[in-house]
mmCIF file of C-alpha atoms in Angstrom:
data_model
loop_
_atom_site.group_PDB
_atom_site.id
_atom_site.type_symbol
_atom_site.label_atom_id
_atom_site.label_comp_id
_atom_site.label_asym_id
_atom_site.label_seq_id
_atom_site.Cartn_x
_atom_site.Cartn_y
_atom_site.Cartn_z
ATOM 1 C CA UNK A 1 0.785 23.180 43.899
ATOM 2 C CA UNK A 2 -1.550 20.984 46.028
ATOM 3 C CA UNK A 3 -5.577 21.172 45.625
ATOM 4 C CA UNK A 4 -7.835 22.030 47.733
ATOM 5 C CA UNK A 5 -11.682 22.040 48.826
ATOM 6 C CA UNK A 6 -13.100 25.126 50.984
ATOM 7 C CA UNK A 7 -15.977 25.737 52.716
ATOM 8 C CA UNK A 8 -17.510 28.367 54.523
ATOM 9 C CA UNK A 9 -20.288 28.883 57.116
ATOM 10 C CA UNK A 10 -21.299 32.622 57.212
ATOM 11 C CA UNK A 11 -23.826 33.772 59.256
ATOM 12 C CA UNK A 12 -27.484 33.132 58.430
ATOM 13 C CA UNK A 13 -28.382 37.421 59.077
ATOM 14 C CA UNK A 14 -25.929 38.420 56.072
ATOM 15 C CA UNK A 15 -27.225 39.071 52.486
ATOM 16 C CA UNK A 16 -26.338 37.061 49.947
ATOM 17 C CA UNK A 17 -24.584 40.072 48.422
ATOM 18 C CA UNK A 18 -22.591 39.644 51.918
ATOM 19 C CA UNK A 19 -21.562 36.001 51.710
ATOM 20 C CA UNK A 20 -20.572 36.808 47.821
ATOM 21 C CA UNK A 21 -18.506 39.860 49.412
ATOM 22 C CA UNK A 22 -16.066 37.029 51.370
ATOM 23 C CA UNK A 23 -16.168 34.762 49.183
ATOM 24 C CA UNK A 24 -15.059 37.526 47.033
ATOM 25 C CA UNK A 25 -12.671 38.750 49.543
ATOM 26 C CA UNK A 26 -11.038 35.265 49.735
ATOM 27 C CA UNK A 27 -10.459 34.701 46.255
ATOM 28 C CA UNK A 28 -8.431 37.690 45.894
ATOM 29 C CA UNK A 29 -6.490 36.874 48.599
ATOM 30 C CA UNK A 30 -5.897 33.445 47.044
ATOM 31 C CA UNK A 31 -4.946 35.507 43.346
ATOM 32 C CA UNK A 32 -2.947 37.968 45.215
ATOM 33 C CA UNK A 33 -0.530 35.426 46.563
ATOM 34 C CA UNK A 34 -0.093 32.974 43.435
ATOM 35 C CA UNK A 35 -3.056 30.572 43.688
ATOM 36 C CA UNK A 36 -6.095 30.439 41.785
ATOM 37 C CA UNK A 37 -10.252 29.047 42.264
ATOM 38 C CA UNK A 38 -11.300 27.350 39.950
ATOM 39 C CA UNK A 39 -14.763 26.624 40.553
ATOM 40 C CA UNK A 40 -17.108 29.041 43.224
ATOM 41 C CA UNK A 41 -20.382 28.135 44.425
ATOM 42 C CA UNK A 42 -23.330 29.348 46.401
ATOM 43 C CA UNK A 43 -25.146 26.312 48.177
ATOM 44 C CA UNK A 44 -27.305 28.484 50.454
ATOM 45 C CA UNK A 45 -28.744 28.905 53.320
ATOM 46 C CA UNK A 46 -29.029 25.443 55.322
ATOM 47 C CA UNK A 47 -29.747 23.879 58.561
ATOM 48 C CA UNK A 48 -26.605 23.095 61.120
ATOM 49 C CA UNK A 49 -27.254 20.218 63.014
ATOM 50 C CA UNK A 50 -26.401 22.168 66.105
ATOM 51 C CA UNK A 51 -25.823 26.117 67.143
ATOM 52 C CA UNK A 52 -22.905 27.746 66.382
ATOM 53 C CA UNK A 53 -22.467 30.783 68.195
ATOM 54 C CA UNK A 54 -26.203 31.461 68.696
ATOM 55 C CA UNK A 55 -26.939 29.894 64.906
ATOM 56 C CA UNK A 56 -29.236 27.515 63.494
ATOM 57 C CA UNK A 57 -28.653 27.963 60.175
ATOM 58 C CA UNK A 58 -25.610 29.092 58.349
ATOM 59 C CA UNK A 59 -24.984 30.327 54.294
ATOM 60 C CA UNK A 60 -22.732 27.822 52.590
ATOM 61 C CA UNK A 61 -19.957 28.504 49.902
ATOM 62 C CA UNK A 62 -17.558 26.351 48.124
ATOM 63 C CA UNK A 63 -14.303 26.793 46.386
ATOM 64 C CA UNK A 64 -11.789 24.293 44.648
ATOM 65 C CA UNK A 65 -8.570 26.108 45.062
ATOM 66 C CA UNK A 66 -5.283 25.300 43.305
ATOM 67 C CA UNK A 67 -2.913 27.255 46.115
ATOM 68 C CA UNK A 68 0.252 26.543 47.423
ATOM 69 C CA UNK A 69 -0.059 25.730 51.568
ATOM 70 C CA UNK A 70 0.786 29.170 52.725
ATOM 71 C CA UNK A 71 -2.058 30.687 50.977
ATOM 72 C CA UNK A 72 -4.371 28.548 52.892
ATOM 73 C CA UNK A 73 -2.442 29.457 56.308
ATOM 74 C CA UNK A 74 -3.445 33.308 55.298
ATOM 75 C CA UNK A 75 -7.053 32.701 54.128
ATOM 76 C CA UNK A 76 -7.830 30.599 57.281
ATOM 77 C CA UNK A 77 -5.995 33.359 59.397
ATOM 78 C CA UNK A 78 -8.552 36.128 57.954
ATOM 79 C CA UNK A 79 -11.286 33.936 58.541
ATOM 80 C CA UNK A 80 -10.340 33.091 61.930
ATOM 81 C CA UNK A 81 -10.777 37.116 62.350
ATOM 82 C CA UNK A 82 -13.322 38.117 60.263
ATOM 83 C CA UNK A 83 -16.748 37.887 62.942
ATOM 84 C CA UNK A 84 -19.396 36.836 59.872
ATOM 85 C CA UNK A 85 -17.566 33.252 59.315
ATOM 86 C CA UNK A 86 -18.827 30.711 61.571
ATOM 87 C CA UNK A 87 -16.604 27.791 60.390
ATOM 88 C CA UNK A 88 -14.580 26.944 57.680
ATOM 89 C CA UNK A 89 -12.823 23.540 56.747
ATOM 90 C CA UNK A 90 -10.675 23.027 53.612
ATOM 91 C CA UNK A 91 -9.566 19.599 52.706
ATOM 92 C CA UNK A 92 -6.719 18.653 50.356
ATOM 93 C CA UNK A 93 -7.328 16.540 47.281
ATOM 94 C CA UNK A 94 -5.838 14.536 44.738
ATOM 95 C CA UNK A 95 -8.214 15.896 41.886
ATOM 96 C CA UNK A 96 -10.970 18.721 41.688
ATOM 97 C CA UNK A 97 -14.428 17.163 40.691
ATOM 98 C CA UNK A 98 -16.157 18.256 37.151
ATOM 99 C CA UNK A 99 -19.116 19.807 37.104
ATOM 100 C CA UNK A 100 -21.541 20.574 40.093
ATOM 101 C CA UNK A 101 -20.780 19.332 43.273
ATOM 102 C CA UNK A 102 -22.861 16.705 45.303
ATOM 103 C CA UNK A 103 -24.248 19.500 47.327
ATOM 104 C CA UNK A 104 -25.770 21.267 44.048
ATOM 105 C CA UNK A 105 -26.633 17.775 42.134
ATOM 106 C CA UNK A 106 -29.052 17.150 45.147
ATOM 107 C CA UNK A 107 -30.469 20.524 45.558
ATOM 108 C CA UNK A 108 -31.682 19.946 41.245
ATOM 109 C CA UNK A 109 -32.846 16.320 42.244
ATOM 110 C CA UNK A 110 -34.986 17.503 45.226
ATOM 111 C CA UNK A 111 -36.059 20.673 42.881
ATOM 112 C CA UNK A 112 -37.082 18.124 40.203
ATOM 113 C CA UNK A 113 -38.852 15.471 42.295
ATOM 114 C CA UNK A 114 -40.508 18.149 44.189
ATOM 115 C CA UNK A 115 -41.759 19.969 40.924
ATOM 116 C CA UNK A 116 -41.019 23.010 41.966
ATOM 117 C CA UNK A 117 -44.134 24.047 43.498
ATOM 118 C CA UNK A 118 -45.861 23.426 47.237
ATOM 119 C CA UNK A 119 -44.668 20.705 49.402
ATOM 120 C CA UNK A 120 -47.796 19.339 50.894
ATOM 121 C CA UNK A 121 -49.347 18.774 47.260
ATOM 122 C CA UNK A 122 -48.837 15.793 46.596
ATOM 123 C CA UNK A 123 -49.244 13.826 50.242
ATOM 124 C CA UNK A 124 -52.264 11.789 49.220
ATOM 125 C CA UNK A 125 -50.393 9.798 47.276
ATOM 126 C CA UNK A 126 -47.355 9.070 49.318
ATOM 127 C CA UNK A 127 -46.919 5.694 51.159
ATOM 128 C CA UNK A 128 -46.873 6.506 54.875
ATOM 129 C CA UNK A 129 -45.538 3.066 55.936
ATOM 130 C CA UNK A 130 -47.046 2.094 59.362
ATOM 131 C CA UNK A 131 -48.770 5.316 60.054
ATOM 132 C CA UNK A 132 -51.608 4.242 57.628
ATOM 133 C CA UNK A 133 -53.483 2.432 59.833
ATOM 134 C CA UNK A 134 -55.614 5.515 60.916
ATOM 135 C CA UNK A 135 -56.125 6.746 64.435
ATOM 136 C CA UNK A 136 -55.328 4.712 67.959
ATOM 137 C CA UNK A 137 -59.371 3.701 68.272
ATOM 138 C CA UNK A 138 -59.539 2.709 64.394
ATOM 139 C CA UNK A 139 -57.447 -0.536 64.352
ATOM 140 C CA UNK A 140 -59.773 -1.839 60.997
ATOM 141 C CA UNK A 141 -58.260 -4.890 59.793
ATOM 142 C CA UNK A 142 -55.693 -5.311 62.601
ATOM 143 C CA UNK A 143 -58.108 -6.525 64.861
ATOM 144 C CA UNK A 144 -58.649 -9.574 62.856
ATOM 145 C CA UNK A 145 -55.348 -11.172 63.834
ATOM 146 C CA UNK A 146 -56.916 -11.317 67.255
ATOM 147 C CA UNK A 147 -60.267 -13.273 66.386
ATOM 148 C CA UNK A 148 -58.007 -16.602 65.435
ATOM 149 C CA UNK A 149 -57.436 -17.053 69.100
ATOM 150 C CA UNK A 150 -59.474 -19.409 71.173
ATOM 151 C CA UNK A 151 -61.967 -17.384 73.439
ATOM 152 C CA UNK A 152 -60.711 -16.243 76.723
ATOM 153 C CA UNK A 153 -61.360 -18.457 79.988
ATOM 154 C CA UNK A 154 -63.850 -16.850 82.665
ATOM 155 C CA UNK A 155 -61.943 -16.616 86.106
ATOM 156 C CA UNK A 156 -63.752 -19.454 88.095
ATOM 157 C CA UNK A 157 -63.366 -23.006 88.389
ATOM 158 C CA UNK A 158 -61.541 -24.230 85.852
ATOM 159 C CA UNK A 159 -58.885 -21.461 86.527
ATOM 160 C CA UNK A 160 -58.366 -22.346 90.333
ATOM 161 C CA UNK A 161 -58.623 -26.205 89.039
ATOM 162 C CA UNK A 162 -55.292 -25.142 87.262
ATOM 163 C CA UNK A 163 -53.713 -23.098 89.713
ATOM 164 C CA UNK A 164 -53.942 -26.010 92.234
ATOM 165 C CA UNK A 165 -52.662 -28.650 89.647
ATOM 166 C CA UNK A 166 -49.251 -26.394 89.155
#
């Protein structure tokens, strides 16, 4: 039997107890007709980069699935009907990743570098690139690359002296 990877958008209004409900749902289906999941999880609730069906965000759930293809015919027939899935996409595989997915390896690292508390914290220390220069009046040391220049001409004689020599 082939393997597969499954995911699921569900709406961002449901519960969690919901989204656990189809993912629920699906897996028995999957049992009930000879294929198995091995691994379930819960990524959340996350931004889409555009609306689907009047959404901005969407709850996220993964399965690894170890189903023969019919099985995924049926599951992505109910989903098709059921009104709380958004969109689903399953993906066939040579070999089911160990351990935590990307998707939950970078939701640790961010909880980690982010220590778990208040965004905004730690700011001061950040480096802010070119947007530490202050405001648009306060140019500070940026206007010294301007003072190696020679001093500006006055409009006069010299200038028209130019002009007529071109």
């Amino acid at each position: 039997m082939p393997l597969y990877e499954h995911v699921v958008l569900a709406r961002q209004d449901l519960s969690a107890q919901q989204v656990e409900e189809i993912s629920a749902q699906l897996k028995g289906v999957i049992e009930q007709m000879g294929g198995k999941v091995t691994k379930t999880e819960q990524w959340g609730v996350k931004s889409l980069a555009y609306r689907l069906r009047k959404n901005r965000k969407a709850h996220f759930t993964f399965l690894n699935v170890y189903a023969p293809p019919a099985v995924i015919n049926e599951i992505e027939r109910q989903e098709r009907l059921n009104e709380d899935v958004l969109r689903y996409l399953t993906v066939r595989v040579e070999e089911h990743e160990q351990g935590p997915s990307a998707m939950m390896r970078k939701a640790d690292r961010d909880r980690e570098e982010r220590g778990g508390g208040f965004r905004d914290r730690d700011r001061g220390d950040r480096d802010r690139g070119d947007r530490d220069r202050g405001g648009f009046r306060d140019r500070g040391e940026h206007r010294r690359d301007r003072d190696s220049r020679p001093p500006r001409e006055e409009f006069g004689a010299s200038a028209a002296a130019e002009a007529t020599e071109e």
